[in-house]
Amino acid sequence: MQIAMRHVGWIFLGLCACPPPDDGEPTTSTSGEESTSSTSSTSGGDTSSTSGDTSTSGDTSTSGDTSTSGDTSTSGDTSTGGEPACVQSWVAPDIETCYAPAVPYVQVPGVGLVLAGDVDQDGHADVIAPGAAGGIAVLLGDGAGGLAAPVFTAVDAPTSAALGDFDADGLPDLVVSFAGAAPRIDLLLGDGAGGFVVEESFASGPTVGTHLATGDFDGDGDLDAVAIHQGVSNTTPKRLSSITSAGSAAWTYAAQPLTMFVADVIYSAWTPYLGIGEFDGEHLDVIVATDRSVEQPHRLRSDGLGGFTYLGKLVPNNWLLGSLPIVPLDVDGDGDNDIIVADKAGTAALRYVENLGGDTWAAPVISSLPGPGKQQLAVGSLIHEPRPDLVYTGNQGETLVRTIEEDGDIVAPNLPGFGIGYVRGFALADLNEDGWSDFVSVGVAAPNTLSVRLSL
């Protein structure tokens, strides 16, 4: 299956997303054999993440090599090759999907962010859990679906992290934000064995960076990073900061206020959101938003000097008031990224806005979906059929899977949808290299175990 994406860093099966039992994990029932399916904050309430297979997320999604630019795709054979391991009961009986039971790997208390990429450059996807007890945990993949014991890099508890190759040596690196009395953003270079070493540290106060994203925003061929910072009532506005690379060997930090927000948002505690996307076929832009219902996403573009120029609202006509997270995705296959976004907090809906080119947009297609307050969106290949699939989490960590139709409708044959777990954060990564997305997640209940469900 081919998912057309440009510059973006992821159905009911006779399966129910049942309320979690006392330990917070879901009970999943089927009518037959059992089956299931970058910018990111590590705080428990925010479960945005990046993914490491051929998928894109509502934040700074990455794909395999953890780059945030270039096209990404997923592939797989839609035939079953005989009797599948498990068959679900669909309205459309030709659609089948199977997922193995969750395999637990390591307890990562407090982690709400999962990243994936090829950390050791052996051709296999690895898993990164920033904020794990002991620092940043890296579990190296073996290409057959297994993960090794975690390698830890000792750091303070981060608030956000994003992957990218900042020094152009072929190894994924990390940019990580930290809170505390003196907020900072660190650039950590990968050592190729699962560890990271601090290369630069930038003072980023007075407020912490809550989401990070990576990409070549100034178009010079080097990887840069951006962060969004919370405001403080009547004193400090929300800010966008950037780390700009020069020749992949030196980095410069800069910050600017986000004055385009309405007055009570600029200095308030409304949750800020950061995303990236290419919508004109040329520039990788930054998207900033909040969960305030009177505010909508705004778009900024690099000025080539470390700063960003305000371009205006992402789309016109107040279509996306209070909407986030945002996923750029070429839904209709015309070569331009369209937009999939969760509706404003408190509503159980997702919106698709078609990119008509020339900064013009079609009116939104609204899909009513269970689970208000979507915390994370990601696109991948979970259903064994040609269309891409959307994975999303609700307020309580309930995580469902739907199929994205070519007209932008996000559907399932039956309600409430294919439920895959209750999680704080997840990533999609093809760990067993079968062409389908595997589900890597951190459980919503203590002790927050990182586990994997493999596609069969």
Coordinates of C-alpha atoms in Angstrom, one line a residue:
M1 CA 0.0 0.0 0.0
Q2 CA 1.3 3.4 -0.9
I3 CA 0.6 6.4 1.4
A4 CA 1.6 9.6 -0.4
M5 CA 3.0 12.1 2.1
R6 CA 5.4 15.0 1.7
H7 CA 7.5 16.4 4.5
V8 CA 5.9 15.1 7.6
G9 CA 8.8 13.8 10.0
W10 CA -0.7 7.2 11.3
I11 CA -13.6 -0.1 11.7
F12 CA -15.1 -2.5 13.8
L13 CA -13.8 -6.0 13.7
G14 CA -16.2 -7.9 15.9
L15 CA -13.8 -6.3 18.5
C16 CA -14.7 -3.9 21.3
A17 CA -12.7 -1.2 23.0
C18 CA -14.1 -2.3 26.4
P19 CA -13.7 -0.2 29.5
P20 CA -10.4 -1.0 31.2
P21 CA -10.4 -3.2 34.2
D22 CA -8.8 -2.3 37.5
D23 CA -5.3 -2.3 36.1
G24 CA -6.3 0.1 33.4
E25 CA -5.6 -2.3 30.5
P26 CA -8.4 -2.9 28.0
T27 CA -10.4 -6.1 27.7
T28 CA -10.8 -6.9 24.1
S29 CA -13.4 -9.5 22.9
T30 CA -13.9 -11.0 19.6
S31 CA -16.4 -13.5 18.1
G32 CA -13.7 -16.0 17.4
E33 CA -10.0 -15.9 17.7
E34 CA -8.5 -12.9 19.5
S35 CA -7.0 -10.1 17.5
T36 CA -6.1 -6.4 17.8
S37 CA -4.3 -4.1 15.7
S38 CA 7.6 14.5 15.6
T39 CA 6.5 17.1 18.1
S40 CA 5.7 15.4 21.2
S41 CA 5.2 15.9 24.9
T42 CA 6.2 13.3 27.5
S43 CA 3.7 14.5 30.0
G44 CA 1.0 12.0 31.0
G45 CA -1.9 14.1 29.7
D46 CA -0.3 14.5 26.2
T47 CA 0.3 11.4 24.2
S48 CA 1.5 12.9 21.0
S49 CA 4.4 11.0 19.4
T50 CA 6.4 10.2 16.4
S51 CA 6.4 6.9 14.6
G52 CA 9.1 4.8 13.1
D53 CA 7.5 2.8 10.3
T54 CA 6.1 4.2 7.1
S55 CA 3.6 6.4 8.9
T56 CA 2.9 10.0 9.9
S57 CA 1.7 11.3 13.2
G58 CA -0.2 14.4 14.4
D59 CA 3.0 15.8 15.7
T60 CA 6.4 15.5 14.1
S61 CA 6.1 12.1 12.6
T62 CA 9.1 10.3 11.4
S63 CA 9.6 7.4 9.1
G64 CA 12.2 4.6 9.7
D65 CA 15.2 6.8 9.4
T66 CA 13.5 9.4 11.6
S67 CA 13.7 12.1 9.0
T68 CA 10.9 14.6 8.8
S69 CA 11.1 15.2 5.1
G70 CA 10.5 13.3 1.9
D71 CA 7.7 11.0 1.0
T72 CA 6.8 8.0 3.1
S73 CA 4.9 4.9 2.2
T74 CA 3.6 1.7 3.5
S75 CA 3.3 -1.5 1.5
G76 CA 1.8 -4.9 1.9
D77 CA 0.1 -7.7 0.0
T78 CA -3.7 -7.5 0.3
S79 CA -4.0 -11.3 -0.3
T80 CA -4.3 -13.6 2.7
G81 CA -2.2 -16.4 1.3
G82 CA -4.6 -19.1 2.6
E83 CA -6.2 -19.3 6.0
P84 CA -5.1 -16.2 8.0
A85 CA -4.2 -16.6 11.7
C86 CA -7.4 -14.8 12.7
V87 CA -10.3 -13.4 10.7
Q88 CA -12.6 -10.6 12.0
S89 CA -16.3 -10.3 11.3
W90 CA -16.7 -7.2 9.1
V91 CA -19.5 -5.7 7.2
A92 CA -17.0 -5.8 4.3
P93 CA -15.9 -9.5 4.6
D94 CA -12.9 -9.2 2.4
I95 CA -11.0 -7.0 4.9
E96 CA -9.0 -8.9 7.5
T97 CA -6.5 -7.9 10.1
C98 CA -4.7 -9.8 12.9
Y99 CA -2.5 -8.6 15.8
A100 CA -0.7 -10.7 18.3
P101 CA -1.3 -10.2 22.0
A102 CA 0.8 -7.5 23.6
V103 CA 4.4 -8.5 24.6
P104 CA 5.6 -6.4 27.6
Y105 CA 9.3 -5.3 27.5
V106 CA 10.1 -2.7 30.2
Q107 CA 8.4 -0.5 32.8
V108 CA 8.8 3.2 31.9
P109 CA 7.0 5.2 34.6
G110 CA 5.8 8.6 33.6
V111 CA 6.6 8.2 29.9
G112 CA 4.0 9.6 27.5
L113 CA 6.1 9.7 24.4
V114 CA 7.3 6.8 22.2
L115 CA 9.7 7.3 19.2
A116 CA 11.0 4.9 16.7
G117 CA 13.8 4.9 14.2
D118 CA 16.9 2.9 13.2
V119 CA 19.2 4.1 16.0
D120 CA 22.1 1.7 15.2
Q121 CA 21.7 1.8 11.4
D122 CA 21.4 -2.0 11.1
G123 CA 18.4 -1.7 8.9
H124 CA 15.9 -2.6 11.7
A125 CA 13.5 -0.3 13.5
D126 CA 14.3 0.5 17.1
V127 CA 12.2 2.0 19.9
I128 CA 13.1 5.1 22.0
A129 CA 11.3 6.1 25.2
P130 CA 12.4 9.5 26.5
G131 CA 11.7 10.1 30.1
A132 CA 12.0 6.5 31.3
A133 CA 13.4 5.9 34.8
G134 CA 17.1 6.2 34.4
G135 CA 16.9 8.6 31.4
I136 CA 16.2 7.8 27.8
A137 CA 15.5 4.2 27.1
V138 CA 16.4 2.6 23.7
L139 CA 15.3 -0.9 22.8
L140 CA 17.1 -2.1 19.6
G141 CA 15.0 -4.2 17.2
D142 CA 16.1 -7.5 15.7
G143 CA 14.0 -7.2 12.5
A144 CA 11.8 -10.2 13.5
G145 CA 9.6 -8.2 16.0
G146 CA 11.8 -8.6 19.1
L147 CA 13.4 -5.9 21.1
A148 CA 16.6 -6.1 23.1
A149 CA 17.0 -5.0 26.8
P150 CA 17.0 -1.2 27.0
V151 CA 20.1 0.9 26.8
F152 CA 19.8 3.9 29.0
T153 CA 21.2 7.4 28.6
A154 CA 21.0 9.3 32.0
V155 CA 19.3 12.6 31.7
D156 CA 16.8 14.7 33.6
A157 CA 13.1 14.0 33.0
P158 CA 12.4 15.6 29.6
T159 CA 9.2 17.4 28.6
S160 CA 9.5 16.6 24.9
A161 CA 11.8 15.0 22.4
A162 CA 12.2 14.6 18.6
L163 CA 14.6 12.5 16.4
G164 CA 16.7 13.6 13.5
D165 CA 20.3 13.4 12.1
F166 CA 21.7 16.8 13.1
D167 CA 25.4 16.1 12.4
A168 CA 24.8 14.3 9.1
D169 CA 26.7 11.2 10.1
G170 CA 23.8 8.9 9.3
L171 CA 22.9 8.2 12.9
P172 CA 19.7 9.5 14.5
D173 CA 20.2 12.1 17.1
L174 CA 17.8 13.6 19.7
V175 CA 16.7 17.1 20.6
V176 CA 15.2 17.1 24.1
S177 CA 13.6 19.8 26.2
F178 CA 13.8 20.0 30.0
A179 CA 11.9 21.9 32.7
G180 CA 13.2 23.0 36.1
A181 CA 14.4 26.3 37.5
A182 CA 16.4 26.9 34.3
P183 CA 14.5 25.4 31.3
R184 CA 16.8 24.2 28.5
I185 CA 16.9 22.3 25.2
D186 CA 19.7 19.8 24.6
L187 CA 21.0 18.4 21.4
L188 CA 22.2 14.8 21.9
L189 CA 24.2 13.0 19.2
G190 CA 23.6 9.3 18.7
D191 CA 26.6 6.9 19.3
G192 CA 25.2 4.2 17.0
A193 CA 24.8 1.7 19.9
G194 CA 21.6 3.1 21.5
G195 CA 23.3 5.8 23.6
F196 CA 23.3 9.6 23.2
V197 CA 25.9 12.2 24.1
V198 CA 25.1 15.9 24.8
E199 CA 26.6 18.0 22.1
E200 CA 25.0 21.4 22.8
S201 CA 22.7 22.8 25.6
F202 CA 20.6 25.9 25.0
A203 CA 18.9 28.0 27.8
S204 CA 15.3 28.2 26.7
G205 CA 13.6 29.9 29.7
P206 CA 11.6 31.4 31.2
T207 CA 9.1 28.7 30.1
V208 CA 9.7 25.2 29.0
G209 CA 9.4 23.8 25.5
T210 CA 6.3 21.6 25.5
H211 CA 6.5 20.1 22.0
L212 CA 9.5 19.7 19.6
A213 CA 9.7 19.1 15.9
T214 CA 12.6 18.6 13.4
G215 CA 13.0 19.4 9.7
D216 CA 15.0 21.5 7.2
F217 CA 12.9 24.6 7.7
D218 CA 15.3 27.0 6.0
G219 CA 15.9 24.8 3.0
D220 CA 19.7 24.7 3.3
G221 CA 20.0 21.0 3.5
D222 CA 20.8 20.8 7.2
L223 CA 18.3 19.6 9.9
D224 CA 16.8 22.2 12.2
A225 CA 14.5 22.0 15.3
V226 CA 11.6 24.0 16.6
A227 CA 9.9 24.1 20.0
I228 CA 6.7 25.8 21.3
H229 CA 6.7 27.2 24.8
Q230 CA 3.8 27.8 27.2
G231 CA 2.8 31.4 28.2
V232 CA 2.5 32.8 31.7
S233 CA -0.5 34.9 32.7
N234 CA 0.1 38.6 32.0
T235 CA 3.9 38.3 31.9
T236 CA 5.3 35.9 29.3
P237 CA 3.7 35.2 25.9
K238 CA 3.7 31.8 24.2
R239 CA 6.9 31.5 22.1
L240 CA 8.4 29.6 19.2
S241 CA 12.1 28.8 19.5
S242 CA 14.4 27.3 16.9
I243 CA 17.8 25.6 16.7
T244 CA 19.2 26.3 13.3
S245 CA 22.1 24.2 11.9
A246 CA 25.0 25.5 9.9
G247 CA 26.8 22.8 8.0
S248 CA 25.6 20.2 10.4
A249 CA 28.4 21.2 12.7
A250 CA 27.2 24.4 14.6
W251 CA 23.8 25.3 15.9
T252 CA 22.2 28.6 16.8
Y253 CA 19.3 29.1 19.2
A254 CA 16.6 31.9 18.8
A255 CA 13.1 32.5 20.1
Q256 CA 10.2 34.8 19.2
P257 CA 6.7 35.5 20.7
L258 CA 3.6 34.1 19.1
T259 CA 1.5 37.3 18.9
M260 CA -0.9 36.0 16.3
F261 CA -3.0 34.2 19.0
V262 CA -6.0 36.0 20.5
A263 CA -5.2 38.1 23.5
D264 CA -6.4 35.7 26.2
V265 CA -4.4 32.8 24.6
I266 CA -1.1 34.5 24.2
Y267 CA -0.4 34.8 27.9
S268 CA -2.6 32.0 29.2
A269 CA -2.2 28.4 30.1
W270 CA -4.2 27.1 27.2
T271 CA -2.2 24.1 25.9
P272 CA 0.1 25.0 22.9
Y273 CA 0.5 22.7 20.0
L274 CA 3.2 22.4 17.4
G275 CA 3.2 20.6 14.0
I276 CA 4.9 20.8 10.7
G277 CA 3.8 20.3 7.1
E278 CA 4.5 21.0 3.5
F279 CA 1.4 22.3 1.7
D280 CA 2.8 24.2 -1.4
G281 CA 5.1 21.5 -2.6
E282 CA 8.2 23.5 -1.7
H283 CA 8.3 24.9 1.9
L284 CA 8.2 23.0 5.2
D285 CA 6.2 25.2 7.4
V286 CA 5.5 25.3 11.2
I287 CA 1.9 25.0 12.5
V288 CA 1.1 26.5 15.9
A289 CA -2.3 26.1 17.7
T290 CA -3.9 25.8 21.1
D291 CA -6.9 23.9 22.5
R292 CA -8.8 27.2 23.0
S293 CA -12.2 26.8 21.1
V294 CA -12.0 30.4 19.7
E295 CA -8.4 29.9 18.3
Q296 CA -7.4 28.0 15.2
P297 CA -4.1 26.8 13.7
H298 CA -1.6 29.3 12.3
R299 CA 1.2 28.8 9.8
L300 CA 4.7 30.2 9.9
R301 CA 7.6 29.9 7.5
S302 CA 11.4 30.2 8.0
D303 CA 13.0 33.5 7.1
G304 CA 16.3 31.8 6.5
L305 CA 17.9 33.7 9.4
G306 CA 16.7 31.5 12.3
G307 CA 13.3 33.3 12.7
F308 CA 9.9 32.5 11.3
T309 CA 7.5 34.8 9.3
Y310 CA 3.7 34.6 10.1
L311 CA 1.7 33.5 7.0
G312 CA -1.8 33.6 8.5
K313 CA -4.3 31.0 9.4
L314 CA -3.6 27.5 8.2
V315 CA -7.0 27.4 6.5
P316 CA -9.7 30.1 6.1
N317 CA -13.2 30.6 7.4
N318 CA -12.7 29.4 11.0
W319 CA -13.1 25.8 9.8
L320 CA -10.5 24.5 12.4
L321 CA -11.4 26.4 15.5
G322 CA -9.9 24.6 18.5
S323 CA -8.7 21.8 16.3
L324 CA -5.5 19.7 17.0
P325 CA -3.5 17.6 16.5
I326 CA -2.9 17.9 12.8
V327 CA -1.7 15.3 10.3
P328 CA -0.6 16.4 6.8
L329 CA -1.4 13.6 4.3
D330 CA -2.1 13.4 0.6
V331 CA -5.5 11.7 1.0
D332 CA -6.7 12.1 -2.6
G333 CA -3.4 11.2 -4.3
D334 CA -3.0 14.5 -6.2
G335 CA 0.5 15.2 -4.9
D336 CA -0.5 17.9 -2.4
N337 CA -0.7 17.3 1.3
D338 CA -4.2 17.6 2.7
I339 CA -5.1 18.0 6.4
I340 CA -6.6 15.6 8.9
V341 CA -7.2 17.1 12.3
A342 CA -9.1 16.3 15.5
D343 CA -12.1 18.5 16.1
K344 CA -12.1 20.9 19.1
A345 CA -11.9 19.4 22.6
G346 CA -15.1 17.8 23.8
T347 CA -16.4 16.7 20.4
A348 CA -16.1 13.2 18.9
A349 CA -15.2 14.2 15.4
L350 CA -12.3 14.4 13.0
R351 CA -12.0 16.8 10.0
Y352 CA -10.5 16.3 6.6
V353 CA -9.7 19.5 4.5
E354 CA -8.7 19.0 0.9
N355 CA -5.8 21.1 -0.4
L356 CA -6.9 22.5 -3.8
G357 CA -3.5 24.2 -4.4
G358 CA -2.5 27.8 -4.4
D359 CA -3.4 28.1 -0.6
T360 CA -7.0 27.3 -1.3
W361 CA -9.0 24.6 0.6
A362 CA -12.2 22.7 0.2
A363 CA -14.8 22.8 3.0
P364 CA -14.1 20.2 5.7
V365 CA -15.4 16.6 5.5
I366 CA -16.5 15.8 9.1
S367 CA -16.4 12.2 10.4
S368 CA -18.1 11.6 13.8
L369 CA -15.9 9.2 15.8
P370 CA -16.0 7.8 19.3
G371 CA -13.7 9.3 21.9
P372 CA -13.8 13.1 22.4
G373 CA -10.5 15.1 22.8
K374 CA -8.2 13.2 20.5
Q375 CA -4.7 13.2 22.1
Q376 CA -2.7 11.7 19.3
L377 CA -3.2 11.0 15.7
A378 CA -1.0 8.8 13.5
V379 CA -1.3 7.2 10.0
G380 CA -0.1 3.8 9.1
S381 CA -1.0 0.4 7.6
L382 CA -2.9 -1.7 10.1
I383 CA -5.8 -3.1 8.0
H384 CA -4.8 -5.4 5.2
E385 CA -6.3 -3.4 2.4
P386 CA -5.1 -0.5 0.1
R387 CA -6.2 2.6 2.0
P388 CA -4.2 4.2 4.9
D389 CA -5.5 3.8 8.4
L390 CA -5.8 6.4 11.2
V391 CA -4.9 5.5 14.8
Y392 CA -6.1 7.9 17.5
T393 CA -6.3 8.1 21.3
G394 CA -9.1 9.7 23.3
N395 CA -9.0 11.5 26.7
Q396 CA -8.7 8.3 28.7
G397 CA -6.1 6.7 26.5
E398 CA -8.6 4.6 24.5
T399 CA -7.0 3.9 21.1
L400 CA -9.0 3.1 18.0
V401 CA -8.2 2.4 14.4
R402 CA -10.2 3.7 11.4
T403 CA -9.7 3.6 7.6
I404 CA -9.2 6.9 5.6
E405 CA -11.3 6.8 2.4
E406 CA -10.2 8.7 -0.7
D407 CA -12.9 11.3 -0.2
G408 CA -11.6 12.0 3.3
D409 CA -14.3 10.2 5.2
I410 CA -12.8 8.3 8.1
V411 CA -14.8 5.1 8.6
A412 CA -15.3 1.8 10.2
P413 CA -17.7 -1.0 9.1
N414 CA -19.2 -1.0 12.5
L415 CA -19.0 1.2 15.7
P416 CA -17.2 1.9 17.9
G417 CA -14.2 1.0 15.9
F418 CA -11.2 -1.4 16.1
G419 CA -9.9 -0.9 19.6
I420 CA -6.2 -1.7 20.1
G421 CA -5.5 -0.6 23.6
Y422 CA -5.5 2.0 26.4
V423 CA -2.2 3.9 26.2
R424 CA -0.4 7.1 27.3
G425 CA 1.5 7.2 24.0
F426 CA 2.3 5.0 21.0
A427 CA 4.3 4.7 17.8
L428 CA 3.8 2.7 14.7
A429 CA 6.8 0.8 13.5
D430 CA 7.3 -2.2 11.2
L431 CA 9.3 -4.2 13.7
N432 CA 8.8 -7.6 12.1
E433 CA 9.3 -6.2 8.6
D434 CA 6.2 -7.7 7.1
G435 CA 5.1 -4.5 5.5
W436 CA 2.4 -3.7 8.1
S437 CA 2.5 -1.3 11.1
D438 CA 3.2 -2.8 14.5
F439 CA 1.8 -1.1 17.6
V440 CA 4.4 0.1 20.2
S441 CA 2.8 1.7 23.3
V442 CA 3.1 2.7 26.9
G443 CA 0.2 1.5 29.0
V444 CA -2.0 4.1 30.7
A445 CA -1.9 2.4 34.1
A446 CA 1.1 2.3 36.4
P447 CA 3.8 1.1 36.1
N448 CA 3.4 2.2 32.5
T449 CA 4.8 -0.8 30.7
L450 CA 6.2 -0.5 27.2
S451 CA 4.8 -3.3 25.1
V452 CA 4.5 -4.3 21.4
R453 CA 1.6 -5.8 19.4
L454 CA 2.9 -7.4 16.2
S455 CA 0.9 -7.6 13.0
L456 CA 0.4 -11.2 12.0

